[in-house]
Coordinates of C-alpha atoms in Angstrom, one line a residue:
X23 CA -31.1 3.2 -2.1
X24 CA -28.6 0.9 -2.2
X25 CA -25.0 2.5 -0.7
X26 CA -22.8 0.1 -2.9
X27 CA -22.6 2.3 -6.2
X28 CA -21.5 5.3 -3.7
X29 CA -19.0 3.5 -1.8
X30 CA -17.6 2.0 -5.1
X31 CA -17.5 5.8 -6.2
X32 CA -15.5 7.0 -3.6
X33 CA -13.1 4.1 -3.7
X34 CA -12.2 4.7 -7.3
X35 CA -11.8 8.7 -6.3
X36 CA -9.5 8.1 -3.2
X37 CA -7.2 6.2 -5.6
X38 CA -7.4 6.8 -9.1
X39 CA -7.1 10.8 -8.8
X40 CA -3.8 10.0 -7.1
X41 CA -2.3 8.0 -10.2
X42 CA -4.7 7.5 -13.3
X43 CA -6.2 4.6 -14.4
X44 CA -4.3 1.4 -14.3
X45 CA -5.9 -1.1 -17.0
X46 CA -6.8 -4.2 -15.2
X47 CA -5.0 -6.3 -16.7
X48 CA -2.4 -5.4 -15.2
X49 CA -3.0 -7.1 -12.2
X50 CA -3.2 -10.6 -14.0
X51 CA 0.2 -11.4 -13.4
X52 CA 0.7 -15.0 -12.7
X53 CA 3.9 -16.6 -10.6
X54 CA 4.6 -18.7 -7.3
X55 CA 3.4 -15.9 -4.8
X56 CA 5.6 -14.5 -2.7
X57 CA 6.0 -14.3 0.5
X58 CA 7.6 -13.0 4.2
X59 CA 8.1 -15.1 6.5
X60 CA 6.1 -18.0 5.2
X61 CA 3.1 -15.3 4.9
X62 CA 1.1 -13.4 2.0
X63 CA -1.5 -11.7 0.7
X64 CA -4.7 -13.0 1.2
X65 CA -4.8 -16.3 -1.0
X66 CA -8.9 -16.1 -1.6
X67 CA -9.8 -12.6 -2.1
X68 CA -10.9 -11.8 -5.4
X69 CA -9.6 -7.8 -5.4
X70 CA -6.0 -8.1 -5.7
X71 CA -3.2 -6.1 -7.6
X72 CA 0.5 -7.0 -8.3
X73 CA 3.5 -4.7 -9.4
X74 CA 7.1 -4.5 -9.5
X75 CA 9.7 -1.8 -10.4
X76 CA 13.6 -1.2 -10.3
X77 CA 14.8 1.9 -8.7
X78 CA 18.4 2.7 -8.9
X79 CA 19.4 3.3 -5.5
X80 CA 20.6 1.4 -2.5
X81 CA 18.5 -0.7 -1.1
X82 CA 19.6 0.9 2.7
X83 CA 18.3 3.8 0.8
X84 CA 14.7 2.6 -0.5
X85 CA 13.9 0.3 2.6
X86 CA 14.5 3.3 5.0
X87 CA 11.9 5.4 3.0
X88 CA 9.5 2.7 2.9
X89 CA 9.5 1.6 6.9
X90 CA 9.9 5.0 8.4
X91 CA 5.9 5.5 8.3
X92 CA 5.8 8.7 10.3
X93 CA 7.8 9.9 7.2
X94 CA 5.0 8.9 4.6
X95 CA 3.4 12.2 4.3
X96 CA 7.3 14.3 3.2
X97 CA 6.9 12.1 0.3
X98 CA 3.9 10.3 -0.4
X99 CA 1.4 13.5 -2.0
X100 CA -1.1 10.8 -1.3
X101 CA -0.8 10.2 2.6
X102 CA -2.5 13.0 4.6
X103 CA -0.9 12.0 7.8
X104 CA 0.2 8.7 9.4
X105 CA 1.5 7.8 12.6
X106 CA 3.0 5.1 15.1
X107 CA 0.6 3.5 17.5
X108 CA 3.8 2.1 19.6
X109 CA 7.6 3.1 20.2
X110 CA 10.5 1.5 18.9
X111 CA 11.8 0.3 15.7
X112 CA 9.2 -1.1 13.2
X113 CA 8.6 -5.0 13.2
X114 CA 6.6 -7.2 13.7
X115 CA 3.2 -6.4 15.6
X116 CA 3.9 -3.1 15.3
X117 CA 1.0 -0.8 14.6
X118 CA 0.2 2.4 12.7
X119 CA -2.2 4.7 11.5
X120 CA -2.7 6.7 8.1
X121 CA -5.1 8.3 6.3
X122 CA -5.7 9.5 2.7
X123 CA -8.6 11.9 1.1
X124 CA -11.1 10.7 -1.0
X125 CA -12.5 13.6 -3.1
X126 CA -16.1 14.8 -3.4
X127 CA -17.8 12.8 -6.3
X128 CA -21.3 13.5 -7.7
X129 CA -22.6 11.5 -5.1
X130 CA -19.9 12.1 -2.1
X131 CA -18.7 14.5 0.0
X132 CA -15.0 14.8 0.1
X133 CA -13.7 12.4 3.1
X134 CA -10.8 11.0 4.5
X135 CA -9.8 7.1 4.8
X136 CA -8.3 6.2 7.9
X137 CA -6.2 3.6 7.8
X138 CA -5.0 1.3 10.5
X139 CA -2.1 -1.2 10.2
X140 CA -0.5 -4.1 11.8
X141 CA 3.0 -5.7 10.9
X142 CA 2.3 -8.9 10.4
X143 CA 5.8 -10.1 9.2
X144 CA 9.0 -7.9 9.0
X145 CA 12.9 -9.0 7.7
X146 CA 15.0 -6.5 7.7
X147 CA 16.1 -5.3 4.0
X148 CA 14.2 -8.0 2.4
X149 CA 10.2 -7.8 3.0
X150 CA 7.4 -6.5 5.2
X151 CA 3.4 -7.3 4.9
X152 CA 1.0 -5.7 7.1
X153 CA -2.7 -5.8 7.2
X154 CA -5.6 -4.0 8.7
X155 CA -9.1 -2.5 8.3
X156 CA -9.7 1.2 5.9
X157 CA -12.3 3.0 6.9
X158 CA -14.1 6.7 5.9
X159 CA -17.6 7.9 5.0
X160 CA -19.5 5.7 2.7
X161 CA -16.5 2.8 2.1
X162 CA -15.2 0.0 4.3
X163 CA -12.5 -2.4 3.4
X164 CA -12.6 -4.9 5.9
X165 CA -8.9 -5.8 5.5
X166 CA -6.3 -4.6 3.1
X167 CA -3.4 -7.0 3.6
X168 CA -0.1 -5.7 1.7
X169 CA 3.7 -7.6 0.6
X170 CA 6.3 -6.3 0.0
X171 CA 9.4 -7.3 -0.9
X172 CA 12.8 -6.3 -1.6
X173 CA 16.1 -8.0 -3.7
X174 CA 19.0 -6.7 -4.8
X175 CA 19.6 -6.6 -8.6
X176 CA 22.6 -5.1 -10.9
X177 CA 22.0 -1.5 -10.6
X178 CA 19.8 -1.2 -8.1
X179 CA 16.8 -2.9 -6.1
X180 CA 13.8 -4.5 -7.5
X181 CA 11.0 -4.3 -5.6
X182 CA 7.9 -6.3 -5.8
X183 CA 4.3 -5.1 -4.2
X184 CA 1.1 -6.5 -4.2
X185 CA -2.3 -6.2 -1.9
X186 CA -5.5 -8.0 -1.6
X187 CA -8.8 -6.3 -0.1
X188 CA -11.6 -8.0 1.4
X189 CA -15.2 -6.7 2.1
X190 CA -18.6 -6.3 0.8
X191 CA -18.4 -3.1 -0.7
X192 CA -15.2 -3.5 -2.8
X193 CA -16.4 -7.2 -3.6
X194 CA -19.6 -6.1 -5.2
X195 CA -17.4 -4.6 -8.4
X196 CA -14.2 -6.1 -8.2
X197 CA -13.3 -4.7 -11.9
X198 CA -14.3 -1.1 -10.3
X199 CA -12.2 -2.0 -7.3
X200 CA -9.0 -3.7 -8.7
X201 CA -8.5 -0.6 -10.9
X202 CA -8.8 1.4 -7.8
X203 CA -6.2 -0.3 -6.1
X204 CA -3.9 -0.4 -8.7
X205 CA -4.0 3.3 -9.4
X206 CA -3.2 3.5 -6.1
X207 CA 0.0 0.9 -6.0
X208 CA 1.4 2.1 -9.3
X209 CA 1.4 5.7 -7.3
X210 CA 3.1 4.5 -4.9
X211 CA 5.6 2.8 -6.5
X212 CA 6.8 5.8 -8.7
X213 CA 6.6 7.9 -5.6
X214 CA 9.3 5.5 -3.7
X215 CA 11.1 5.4 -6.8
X216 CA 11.4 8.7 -7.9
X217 CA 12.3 9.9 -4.2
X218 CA 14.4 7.2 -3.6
X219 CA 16.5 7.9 -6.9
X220 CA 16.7 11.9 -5.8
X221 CA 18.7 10.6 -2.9
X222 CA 16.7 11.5 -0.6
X223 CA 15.5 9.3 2.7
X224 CA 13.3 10.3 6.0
X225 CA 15.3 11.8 9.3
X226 CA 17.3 9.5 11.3

């Protein structure tokens, strides 16, 4: 039997039970692409997802929260645990490692995705991107790749995400695997916002 509907399954599970479903066409949002440092997303893979938001807080405020990644899990209900693979402030070629669950589905066991990260490109209070492989029983991304990027607006800071994935698995239903990702994104987003707006930001 053929593991793609199972894979497919649990990608939609790790995600989507997070946040909901997104409709798809949400990630038809069309633009020049952005960029840090010259780089972006991956320009030819077919699973992408893009979103933006304003949170009303400082921008010291929300880029703190988003770069401390040892502090994901105080605020992220979706990152198990994640950690730094190398000392020192985060830039670029920095590493790190996170993981998330993916629930039992009627063809699953529960599982865990680990994720493992590199920083790619990094400027300080304006935009980070980092890329690497997910991994966990019965799915594989090859490579998630994911912008973000930062500005300054009247009230507040807009902040503008988006991710590409690449791999077999998630390429054989892209419809099944764009919504996953953007369950996931959109999660994320009101998670940074809704933290960032409380006031609150990770330990010095």
């Amino acid at each position: 039997m053929s593991t793609r509907p199972r894979t497919l399954a649990v990608s939609l599970a790790v995600l989507a039970v997070l946040a909901g479903t997104v409709p798809v066409a949400q990630a038809a949002h069309h633009g020049g692409p952005p960029r840090c440092g010259g780089r972006g997303v991956d320009a030819g893979a077919t699973v992408r997802y893009r979103s933006d938001v304003v949170i009303k807080a400082p921008l010291s405020t929300v880029w703190k929260l988003q770069t401390d990644v040892e502090r994901w899990p105080s605020w992220q209900p979706s990152v198990i645990t994640s950690e730094r693979l190398d000392p020192g402030r985060l830039e670029k070629g920095s590493r790190f490692r996170w993981t998330t669950p993916a629930p039992a589905t009627p063809t699953t066991p529960a599982t865990t995705l680990g994720i493992t990260s590199t920083v790619r490109e990094l400027q300080r209070h304006d935009c980070i991107l980092w890329s690497g492989p997910a991994i966990g029983e019965g799915l594989r991304i090859d490579e998630g790749v994911h912008l973000w990027t930062f500005r300054k607006v009247r009230g507040g800071v807009h902040v503008h995400t988006e991710e590409t994935w690449t791999g077999a698995q998630v390429e054989a239903d892209v419809p099944t695997a764009t919504a996953a990702l953007g369950a996931g994104l959109e999660a994320w987003l009101r998670d940074l916002k809704s933290t960032a707006e409380a006031g609150l930001t990770s330990r010095p």
